[in-house]
Coordinates of C-alpha atoms in Angstrom, one line a residue:
M73 CA -67.7 37.5 24.5
S74 CA -67.2 41.3 23.5
N75 CA -66.1 44.5 24.9
T76 CA -66.8 47.8 23.2
A77 CA -64.3 51.4 23.9
E78 CA -64.7 54.6 22.4
G79 CA -62.0 54.7 19.6
S80 CA -61.5 51.1 19.7
T81 CA -62.2 48.0 17.6
T82 CA -64.2 45.3 18.3
I83 CA -61.7 42.0 20.2
S84 CA -63.3 38.3 19.3
T85 CA -60.7 37.3 21.7
L86 CA -59.2 38.1 24.3
P87 CA -55.3 37.4 24.4
T88 CA -53.7 35.9 26.9
A89 CA -51.4 38.2 29.5
D90 CA -48.3 36.1 28.1
Q91 CA -49.7 36.9 24.5
L92 CA -49.8 40.6 25.7
Q93 CA -46.1 40.1 27.1
L94 CA -44.7 38.9 24.6
A95 CA -46.4 41.6 22.1
N96 CA -45.6 44.3 23.2
P97 CA -43.3 43.9 26.4
I98 CA -42.9 47.8 27.4
N99 CA -46.7 48.2 27.9
P100 CA -48.5 44.6 28.1
Q101 CA -51.7 46.3 28.6
I102 CA -51.8 47.7 25.2
P103 CA -51.4 45.2 22.6
E104 CA -50.0 45.2 19.0
E105 CA -51.0 43.3 16.1
H106 CA -50.8 39.2 16.6
D107 CA -52.4 36.7 14.7
F108 CA -54.8 35.7 17.4
G109 CA -57.3 38.5 16.8
T110 CA -57.5 41.9 15.6
S111 CA -55.5 44.8 16.6
V112 CA -56.4 47.6 18.8
T113 CA -55.3 51.3 18.6
P114 CA -53.0 52.1 20.6
T115 CA -52.3 55.9 21.9
L116 CA -48.8 55.4 21.3
D117 CA -46.8 57.8 18.5
N118 CA -45.2 56.4 15.2
T119 CA -41.8 55.9 17.2
H120 CA -42.6 54.0 19.6
E121 CA -44.7 51.9 17.1
E122 CA -41.5 51.1 15.3
K123 CA -39.3 50.4 18.1
V124 CA -41.9 47.5 19.8
A125 CA -42.2 46.1 16.2
K126 CA -38.6 45.8 15.6
I127 CA -38.4 43.4 19.0
K128 CA -38.3 40.0 17.6
P129 CA -40.3 37.5 19.8
N130 CA -36.8 35.0 20.3
E131 CA -35.3 38.6 21.5
V132 CA -37.5 39.2 24.2
Q133 CA -37.4 35.2 25.8
G134 CA -33.8 35.1 25.3
Q135 CA -32.3 33.5 22.1
R136 CA -29.7 31.0 23.5
R137 CA -26.1 31.7 21.9
K138 CA -25.4 28.5 19.3
A139 CA -22.4 26.6 20.3
P140 CA -19.0 26.7 18.9
W141 CA -18.1 25.2 15.6
G142 CA -16.7 21.4 16.0
V143 CA -17.4 21.8 20.1
K144 CA -18.0 18.2 19.9
W145 CA -14.5 16.9 18.4
R146 CA -13.1 20.7 19.9
S147 CA -13.5 19.5 23.2
S148 CA -13.1 15.6 22.8
S149 CA -10.2 13.9 24.2
W150 CA -8.7 13.1 22.1
F151 CA -8.2 16.0 20.4
I152 CA -6.8 17.6 23.1
T153 CA -4.7 14.5 23.9
T154 CA -3.5 15.1 20.2
V155 CA -2.7 19.0 20.5
V156 CA -0.2 18.2 23.7
T157 CA 1.1 15.4 21.8
L158 CA 2.0 17.8 18.9
G159 CA 3.1 20.5 21.6
V160 CA 5.7 17.8 23.3
T161 CA 7.0 16.4 19.3
T162 CA 7.3 20.1 18.4
D163 CA 9.5 21.1 21.5
I164 CA 11.7 17.8 21.4
L165 CA 11.7 18.6 17.4
T166 CA 13.7 22.3 18.0
Y167 CA 16.0 21.0 20.5
T168 CA 17.2 17.8 19.6
I169 CA 17.3 18.5 15.6
V170 CA 20.4 21.0 16.1
V171 CA 22.0 18.4 18.1
P172 CA 23.8 16.1 14.7
V173 CA 24.4 20.0 12.9
L174 CA 25.3 22.6 15.7
P175 CA 29.3 21.4 15.6
Y176 CA 29.8 21.6 12.3
R177 CA 27.9 24.7 12.4
L178 CA 30.3 25.9 14.9
Q179 CA 33.2 24.5 13.1
A180 CA 31.9 26.5 10.1
L181 CA 32.4 29.7 11.7
N182 CA 35.4 29.6 13.0
Y183 CA 34.9 28.5 16.9
T184 CA 37.1 26.1 18.7
N185 CA 36.7 24.0 21.9
I186 CA 33.5 22.4 19.9
S187 CA 32.3 20.2 22.2
A188 CA 32.7 22.8 25.7
L189 CA 30.2 25.7 23.3
T190 CA 27.9 22.9 22.3
S191 CA 27.1 22.2 25.7
W192 CA 26.9 25.5 26.6
L193 CA 24.0 26.0 24.2
L194 CA 22.3 22.7 25.5
F195 CA 22.6 24.1 28.9
A196 CA 21.2 27.4 28.3
Y197 CA 18.1 25.2 26.9
S198 CA 17.9 23.4 30.0
I199 CA 18.6 26.1 32.4
G200 CA 15.1 28.0 30.4
I201 CA 13.2 25.1 32.0
F202 CA 14.6 25.4 35.0
L203 CA 14.3 28.8 36.3
C204 CA 11.3 29.6 34.4
T205 CA 8.9 26.1 35.3
L206 CA 8.2 26.6 38.7
P207 CA 7.2 30.1 38.0
V208 CA 4.8 29.2 35.4
A209 CA 3.8 26.4 37.6
Y210 CA 2.7 28.3 40.8
F211 CA 1.0 30.8 38.2
F212 CA -1.0 28.9 36.5
H213 CA -2.0 26.8 39.6
K214 CA -3.3 29.9 40.9
Y215 CA -5.0 31.0 37.8
P216 CA -6.1 28.3 36.1
Y217 CA -5.7 29.7 31.9
R218 CA -4.9 26.7 29.9
R219 CA -4.9 27.4 26.3
S220 CA -3.8 31.3 25.4
P221 CA -0.4 30.1 27.5
L222 CA 0.0 28.0 25.0
I223 CA -0.7 29.5 22.0
V224 CA 1.9 32.3 22.9
A225 CA 4.1 29.7 24.0
V226 CA 4.2 28.2 20.7
I227 CA 4.7 32.3 19.2
V228 CA 7.3 32.5 21.3
L229 CA 9.0 29.3 20.1
E230 CA 8.7 30.2 16.8
V231 CA 11.0 33.6 17.5
A232 CA 14.0 32.2 19.0
V233 CA 13.8 29.8 16.4
V234 CA 13.9 32.4 13.5
L235 CA 16.6 34.3 16.5
F236 CA 18.7 30.8 16.4
M237 CA 18.7 30.7 13.0
T238 CA 19.5 33.9 11.0
I239 CA 21.9 35.4 13.8
N240 CA 25.3 34.2 14.1
A241 CA 26.9 35.8 17.4
Y242 CA 27.3 33.1 19.5
W243 CA 25.4 34.9 22.6
V244 CA 22.5 35.7 20.4
M245 CA 22.4 31.9 19.6
V246 CA 22.6 30.9 23.5
L247 CA 19.8 33.1 24.1
S248 CA 17.7 32.0 21.8
R249 CA 18.1 29.0 23.3
F250 CA 17.1 29.9 26.7
I251 CA 13.9 31.3 25.3
Q252 CA 13.1 28.0 23.5
G253 CA 13.6 26.7 27.2
A254 CA 11.4 28.5 28.8
S255 CA 8.3 28.1 26.5
S256 CA 8.9 24.5 26.7
T257 CA 7.8 24.4 29.9
V258 CA 4.6 25.4 29.1
V259 CA 3.8 22.5 27.0
W260 CA 4.9 20.5 29.7
S261 CA 3.3 21.7 32.5
V262 CA 0.3 23.8 31.2
G263 CA -0.1 20.9 28.6
F264 CA -0.5 17.7 30.8
A265 CA -2.7 19.4 33.1
L266 CA -5.0 20.4 30.0
I267 CA -5.5 16.2 29.8
C268 CA -5.6 16.1 33.2
E269 CA -8.3 18.2 33.4
N270 CA -10.9 17.4 30.9
V271 CA -10.0 14.1 30.8
P272 CA -12.2 11.6 32.4
E273 CA -10.2 9.7 35.4
K274 CA -10.3 6.3 34.0
N275 CA -8.5 7.5 31.0
V276 CA -5.6 10.0 31.7
G277 CA -3.2 7.3 32.3
R278 CA -4.1 6.4 29.1
Q279 CA -3.9 9.7 27.6
I280 CA -0.6 10.9 29.5
G281 CA 0.9 7.9 27.9
F282 CA -0.2 8.9 24.1
A283 CA 1.4 12.7 24.9
Y284 CA 4.4 11.2 26.4
S285 CA 5.0 9.5 23.1
G286 CA 5.5 12.5 21.7
V287 CA 8.9 12.2 23.3
S288 CA 9.8 9.3 21.3
I289 CA 8.5 11.1 18.2
G290 CA 10.6 14.0 17.9
L291 CA 13.7 12.3 19.4
T292 CA 13.2 9.8 16.1
I293 CA 12.5 12.5 13.6
A294 CA 14.8 15.8 14.4
P295 CA 18.8 13.9 14.2
P296 CA 17.8 11.7 10.6
I297 CA 15.4 15.4 9.4
G298 CA 18.0 17.6 10.8
G299 CA 21.2 16.3 9.8
A300 CA 19.9 15.9 6.0
L301 CA 18.4 19.0 5.2
Y302 CA 21.8 20.2 7.0
A303 CA 23.5 18.1 4.5
K304 CA 21.7 18.7 1.3
M305 CA 19.9 22.3 1.6
G306 CA 22.2 24.4 4.4
W307 CA 22.2 25.5 7.5
H308 CA 18.7 27.4 7.4
A309 CA 16.6 24.2 6.0
P310 CA 16.4 22.5 9.4
F311 CA 15.0 25.2 11.1
V312 CA 12.6 26.3 8.6
F313 CA 11.1 22.9 8.8
C314 CA 10.8 23.2 12.4
I315 CA 8.9 26.8 11.4
I316 CA 5.8 25.1 9.3
V317 CA 5.4 22.3 12.3
C318 CA 5.4 25.0 14.8
A319 CA 2.8 27.2 12.5
I320 CA 0.8 23.9 12.4
D321 CA 0.7 23.1 16.2
L322 CA -0.5 26.8 16.5
I323 CA -3.7 26.2 14.3
L324 CA -4.5 22.9 16.0
R325 CA -4.1 25.0 19.8
L326 CA -6.4 27.7 18.5
F327 CA -9.0 25.3 17.9
V328 CA -8.9 23.3 21.3
I329 CA -11.9 24.0 23.8
E330 CA -12.1 23.3 27.2
Q331 CA -14.1 21.6 29.4
K332 CA -14.5 24.6 31.8
D333 CA -15.2 26.4 29.0
L334 CA -17.8 24.3 27.7
R335 CA -19.7 24.0 31.2
A336 CA -19.5 27.9 31.2
W337 CA -21.5 27.8 28.3
E338 CA -24.2 25.4 29.3
K339 CA -25.0 27.5 32.2
A340 CA -25.6 30.4 29.8
N341 CA -27.2 28.4 27.4
P342 CA -29.7 26.3 28.8
I343 CA -30.9 23.6 26.4
D344 CA -34.5 23.8 26.3
E345 CA -36.6 20.8 25.9
K346 CA -38.4 22.1 22.2
E347 CA -34.9 22.0 20.6
K348 CA -33.9 18.0 21.3
P349 CA -35.3 16.8 17.8
E350 CA -34.9 13.5 18.5
K351 CA -36.8 14.1 21.4
N352 CA -39.2 15.8 19.9
E353 CA -40.2 13.2 17.3
K354 CA -40.8 10.8 19.1
E355 CA -43.4 13.0 21.4
K356 CA -45.1 14.4 18.5
V357 CA -45.3 10.4 17.9
K358 CA -46.8 9.2 21.4
R359 CA -49.0 12.2 21.5
A360 CA -50.5 11.1 18.4
E361 CA -51.2 7.6 19.9
V362 CA -52.5 8.6 23.0
P363 CA -55.9 9.7 23.7
S364 CA -56.6 14.2 24.5
D365 CA -57.5 12.6 28.2
E366 CA -54.4 11.1 29.2
L367 CA -52.6 14.0 28.0
N368 CA -54.0 16.2 30.6
D369 CA -53.1 13.7 33.7
P370 CA -51.1 15.2 35.6
A371 CA -48.8 11.6 37.1
D372 CA -47.8 12.1 33.7
S373 CA -46.6 15.4 33.2
S374 CA -43.6 15.5 35.6
P375 CA -40.2 15.7 33.6
H376 CA -37.7 12.8 33.1
P377 CA -34.1 14.0 32.5
P378 CA -33.2 13.1 29.3
T379 CA -29.9 10.5 29.2
E380 CA -28.5 12.6 26.1
Q381 CA -28.5 16.9 25.5
V382 CA -27.7 17.2 22.0
M383 CA -26.8 21.0 21.0
N384 CA -27.7 22.8 17.6
G385 CA -26.2 19.5 15.9
E386 CA -23.0 18.7 17.2
G387 CA -24.1 15.7 18.7
L388 CA -22.5 16.5 21.9
T389 CA -23.7 14.6 24.9
E390 CA -23.8 15.2 28.8
R391 CA -20.5 12.3 29.1
D392 CA -19.3 15.0 27.5
I393 CA -19.6 17.9 29.5
S394 CA -18.5 15.9 32.4
A395 CA -15.5 14.8 31.8
S396 CA -13.4 16.5 34.3
T397 CA -15.7 15.7 37.4
V398 CA -11.9 15.4 39.6
A399 CA -11.2 18.9 38.7
E400 CA -14.5 20.4 39.8
E401 CA -14.7 18.1 43.6
R402 CA -10.7 19.5 43.8
K403 CA -11.4 23.3 43.7
E404 CA -14.5 22.6 46.0
E405 CA -12.3 21.6 49.0
K406 CA -9.7 24.3 50.9
V407 CA -7.2 25.0 49.0
V408 CA -3.9 24.9 50.3
E409 CA -1.2 26.5 48.7
L410 CA 2.6 25.7 48.6
S411 CA 5.5 27.6 47.0
P412 CA 7.0 26.1 44.3
W413 CA 10.1 24.8 46.2
R414 CA 7.9 23.3 48.8
V415 CA 5.9 21.2 45.9
I416 CA 9.6 19.4 44.9
V417 CA 10.5 19.4 48.7
T418 CA 7.4 17.8 50.0
I419 CA 7.8 15.4 46.8
A420 CA 11.1 13.8 47.6
S421 CA 10.3 13.8 50.8
S422 CA 8.5 10.7 50.6
G423 CA 10.7 7.8 49.1
R424 CA 8.7 6.9 46.0
G425 CA 8.5 10.5 45.2
M426 CA 12.1 10.5 46.0
T427 CA 13.0 7.7 43.1
G428 CA 11.0 8.9 40.4
F429 CA 12.9 11.8 41.1
W430 CA 16.4 10.3 40.8
V431 CA 15.6 8.3 38.0
T432 CA 14.6 11.0 35.9
F433 CA 17.5 12.6 36.8
V434 CA 20.2 9.7 35.9
Y435 CA 18.1 9.2 32.7
G436 CA 18.8 13.2 32.4
L437 CA 21.7 13.1 32.6
I438 CA 23.5 10.8 31.0
I439 CA 21.1 11.9 27.4
G440 CA 23.1 15.3 28.8
L441 CA 26.5 13.3 29.1
F442 CA 26.6 12.2 25.2
E443 CA 25.0 14.6 23.7
P444 CA 27.6 17.3 22.8
S445 CA 29.9 14.6 22.6
L446 CA 28.5 11.7 20.4
T447 CA 28.5 13.4 17.3
L448 CA 32.6 14.3 17.3
R449 CA 33.4 10.9 18.9
I450 CA 31.4 9.2 15.1
Q451 CA 33.1 12.3 12.9
S452 CA 37.0 11.7 14.5
V453 CA 36.8 7.6 14.7
W454 CA 34.7 6.7 11.5
H455 CA 34.7 10.2 9.4
K456 CA 31.2 10.4 9.7
E457 CA 29.4 13.9 8.7
A458 CA 25.7 15.1 10.3
D459 CA 23.7 13.0 8.2
F460 CA 24.7 9.7 9.5
V461 CA 24.7 10.8 12.9
G462 CA 21.1 11.8 12.6
L463 CA 20.4 7.6 11.6
V464 CA 22.7 7.4 14.8
Y465 CA 19.8 9.1 16.9
L466 CA 17.4 7.3 15.2
A467 CA 18.1 4.0 15.7
A468 CA 18.2 4.3 19.7
A469 CA 15.2 6.1 19.3
A470 CA 12.9 3.9 17.4
P471 CA 12.9 1.1 19.2
T472 CA 11.2 3.4 21.7
F473 CA 8.0 3.6 19.9
V474 CA 7.3 0.2 20.9
S475 CA 8.6 -0.7 24.2
G476 CA 6.9 2.8 25.8
P477 CA 3.3 1.2 25.2
I478 CA 4.8 -2.4 26.8
I479 CA 6.2 -0.5 29.6
G480 CA 3.7 1.4 30.2
A481 CA 1.0 -1.3 30.5
L482 CA 3.6 -3.9 33.0
A483 CA 4.1 -1.1 35.3
D484 CA 0.4 -0.8 35.3
K485 CA -0.1 -4.3 35.4
Y486 CA 2.5 -5.1 37.9
G487 CA 3.9 -2.5 39.5
A488 CA 6.8 -0.3 39.4
E489 CA 9.3 -2.5 41.1
F490 CA 9.4 -4.8 38.2
I491 CA 10.3 -2.4 35.8
M492 CA 12.7 0.4 37.2
L493 CA 15.3 -1.8 38.5
P494 CA 15.6 -4.4 36.1
C495 CA 15.6 -1.8 33.1
L496 CA 18.5 -0.4 35.0
I497 CA 20.6 -3.4 35.4
F498 CA 20.1 -4.2 32.1
A499 CA 21.6 -0.8 30.8
L500 CA 25.0 -1.4 32.3
P501 CA 26.9 -3.4 30.6
W502 CA 26.5 -1.6 27.4
L503 CA 27.9 1.8 28.7
P504 CA 31.2 1.0 29.1
L505 CA 31.4 -1.7 26.1
M506 CA 30.6 2.1 23.6
I507 CA 34.2 2.3 24.5
L508 CA 34.9 -0.2 21.7
N509 CA 36.0 0.8 18.6
Q510 CA 36.3 -1.6 16.0
S511 CA 33.0 -1.4 14.4
L512 CA 30.4 1.3 13.7
A513 CA 27.9 -1.4 13.8
G514 CA 28.4 -2.5 17.2
F515 CA 28.5 0.7 18.7
I516 CA 25.0 1.9 16.6
V517 CA 23.5 -1.1 19.0
L518 CA 24.7 -0.5 22.1
F519 CA 24.2 3.0 22.0
A520 CA 21.1 2.2 21.3
L521 CA 20.7 -0.8 24.1
S522 CA 21.3 1.7 26.4
E523 CA 19.0 4.3 25.3
V524 CA 16.1 1.7 25.1
A525 CA 17.1 0.8 28.9
L526 CA 17.4 3.7 30.3
Q527 CA 14.1 5.2 29.0
C528 CA 12.3 2.3 30.0
A529 CA 13.6 2.6 33.7
S530 CA 12.2 6.0 33.4
G531 CA 8.9 6.2 32.1
P532 CA 7.0 4.4 35.3
A533 CA 8.8 8.0 37.5
G534 CA 6.1 9.7 36.5
L535 CA 3.6 7.2 37.6
E536 CA 5.1 7.5 40.9
V537 CA 5.5 11.1 41.3
T538 CA 1.8 10.9 39.9
L539 CA 0.7 8.6 42.9
V540 CA 2.9 10.1 45.5
S541 CA 1.3 13.7 44.5
R542 CA -2.6 12.9 44.6
M543 CA -2.0 12.1 48.3
T544 CA -0.5 15.1 49.0
P545 CA -2.8 18.5 49.6
G546 CA -1.8 21.5 47.8
I547 CA -0.2 18.9 45.1
S548 CA -1.9 19.4 41.7
E549 CA -1.2 17.6 38.2
I550 CA 0.3 21.4 37.1
H551 CA 2.9 20.6 40.0
Q552 CA 3.7 17.4 39.5
F553 CA 4.7 17.5 35.6
A554 CA 6.8 20.8 36.6
A555 CA 8.3 19.4 39.2
M556 CA 9.6 16.1 36.8
N557 CA 10.5 18.5 34.7
V558 CA 12.4 20.5 36.8
A559 CA 14.3 17.4 37.5
F560 CA 14.9 16.5 34.5
A561 CA 16.0 19.8 33.2
I562 CA 19.2 19.9 36.0
S563 CA 20.1 16.9 35.1
T564 CA 20.3 17.4 30.9
S565 CA 22.0 20.8 32.0
I566 CA 24.3 19.5 34.3
G567 CA 25.4 16.7 31.7
A568 CA 25.9 18.3 28.7
V569 CA 28.4 20.9 30.7
I570 CA 30.1 17.7 32.2
G571 CA 29.9 16.2 29.1
G572 CA 31.5 18.8 26.9
Q573 CA 34.0 19.6 29.6
M574 CA 35.6 15.8 29.9
Y575 CA 35.5 15.1 26.0
D576 CA 37.2 18.7 25.4
H577 CA 40.0 18.7 28.4
L578 CA 40.0 14.9 29.1
S579 CA 43.1 12.9 26.9
H580 CA 40.6 9.9 27.2
G581 CA 37.6 12.1 27.4
W582 CA 34.8 9.9 25.7
V583 CA 36.0 7.1 28.3
A584 CA 35.6 8.8 30.8
I585 CA 31.5 9.3 30.0
C586 CA 30.7 6.2 29.5
W587 CA 32.5 5.1 32.9
F588 CA 31.0 8.1 34.2
S589 CA 27.2 6.8 33.0
F590 CA 28.0 3.5 34.3
G591 CA 28.7 4.4 37.6
I592 CA 25.9 6.9 38.2
T593 CA 23.4 4.1 36.9
A594 CA 25.3 1.5 39.0
F595 CA 24.9 4.0 41.9
S596 CA 20.7 4.3 41.4
L597 CA 20.1 0.8 42.2
P598 CA 19.6 0.5 45.7
L599 CA 16.8 3.5 45.5
P600 CA 14.3 1.1 43.1
F601 CA 15.2 -1.7 44.9
I602 CA 13.9 -0.5 48.3
F603 CA 11.2 2.6 47.7
S604 CA 9.5 1.9 44.4
G605 CA 6.0 0.7 43.7
N606 CA 3.3 0.0 46.1
K607 CA 5.0 -2.7 47.5
P608 CA 8.7 -2.6 47.5
L609 CA 10.4 -5.5 45.9
F610 CA 12.7 -4.7 49.2
R611 CA 9.8 -5.6 51.3
R612 CA 9.0 -8.5 49.3
W613 CA 12.0 -10.0 50.0
L614 CA 11.6 -9.7 53.8
H615 CA 8.4 -10.7 53.9
R616 CA 9.5 -13.8 51.5
D617 CA 11.7 -14.5 54.3
K618 CA 9.7 -13.8 57.3
H619 CA 6.6 -16.1 55.5
R620 CA 9.6 -18.8 55.3
Q621 CA 10.4 -18.4 58.6
D622 CA 7.2 -18.7 59.7
T623 CA 6.8 -22.0 57.9
I624 CA 9.6 -23.2 59.8
E625 CA 8.5 -23.2 62.7
D626 CA 4.6 -23.9 62.0
Q627 CA 6.3 -27.7 60.7
F628 CA 8.7 -27.7 63.9
S629 CA 5.8 -26.9 66.1
S630 CA 3.8 -29.8 64.0
N631 CA 6.5 -32.0 64.7
D632 CA 6.3 -32.0 68.2
E633 CA 2.8 -31.7 68.9
L634 CA 2.6 -35.7 67.0
R635 CA 5.3 -36.5 69.4
T636 CA 3.7 -35.6 72.4
T637 CA 0.5 -37.6 70.7

């Protein structure tokens, strides 16, 4: 078929409408040069021809943006968990690394009442956490940013470390510790919420357990590193080490890709069937084997959804894209807004939530009691320096590497009621025995046993608060971690002030600290006995007595029936 017109050449094959649209999107009735026939002479000027020639077919159809580099591992559960774990480690490291060296530094600066001044520096850090946690949690619950606040927080932390390292004025040291505490709130609230929102629900508990191991890592490595660096290289060395760790932490946070960003990219860049190389090759083989008449069968032309989607060679699958379905379902529900304090009151109104808060409070309180006084106790009784004090903290923190995962697994399998109460009871005898001063090795063992027992008791507390939060409308993951952080911050700040004042102003300050720790632990025993777990020990005991009574009554009734017969 051929058509002729004045001023035009003969076209052997007419292009289709789609080809005309592709060749010239501005005027589809006038085709440009194409590879399926000869050209026509359009009545357009050269400028318009140049503009049309610059338009490429893939630009006309809408070119899909390339997937971010390393999208598979940058958005994976394990990478996000690693980033949060390192963030927790960095936070604990910058806080704890000064504990064994701070009294010596204040003595070198000719300060007096060293224990009291040390306690106020520790208090400033905790009060920064306390004042900033609830506003941070409330804001980032309402505006769910995750990656950017984590990046800003670690930069602020580095600035605070530099201030504490370089300026010797006491009020500046207090201010820098407050800033460190404020930046810490982001990791403990936004960081753990990042895990909950980007990890499949069945693995959330496991990943949070790994992230909490950052506490053990920080507590284990910080005191010996701080003491050794201070003893060998001076005051600046521990903080230079902290700045290096913060820089590594910052780099890893920059690499994080959240699942919500990944889903937004997927919606904006739908996957074309032709871009799936594995499936495309299989289709070519199948079509080569199938007769041509079967290829046109409408029954076989229905698309089948692929089980996996590959994006630009990154190997990203649908399982990676749909990791946080729970967070999406929550967004679809009606949003219930709770004020920051209302969140804590709501959780604490439950017996399980109150028990979780209280055990966390007791653990933080006892840690705070010993932090400003332990270094001075070892120095005054056994005349040891900062590097040795770091080894004492190492001996107490190292067992938590093993005990933490074991306690978590036991709590998941048997319930928190079988963990919290026995661990609190196990901590009781070692606390007053720390008064003894005959053996340094014995003192280290007693301190380690008490710390490990209290840490194991507080381990299931987070699980208790989580279970209460999930049953309460208006409380999300960021709320529950913020609430736990507030409980710990309040307790450590109060403990640091009480411990420092006791040690400095009482004639037997260390004895008073040990007995106070014993008393507050013993006072806490009824709560986990009555409230902790799905079926608390108190309820089990009541049901056991009732079951025994029912069994006895059944035996008596059966005996009466035998007598009557």
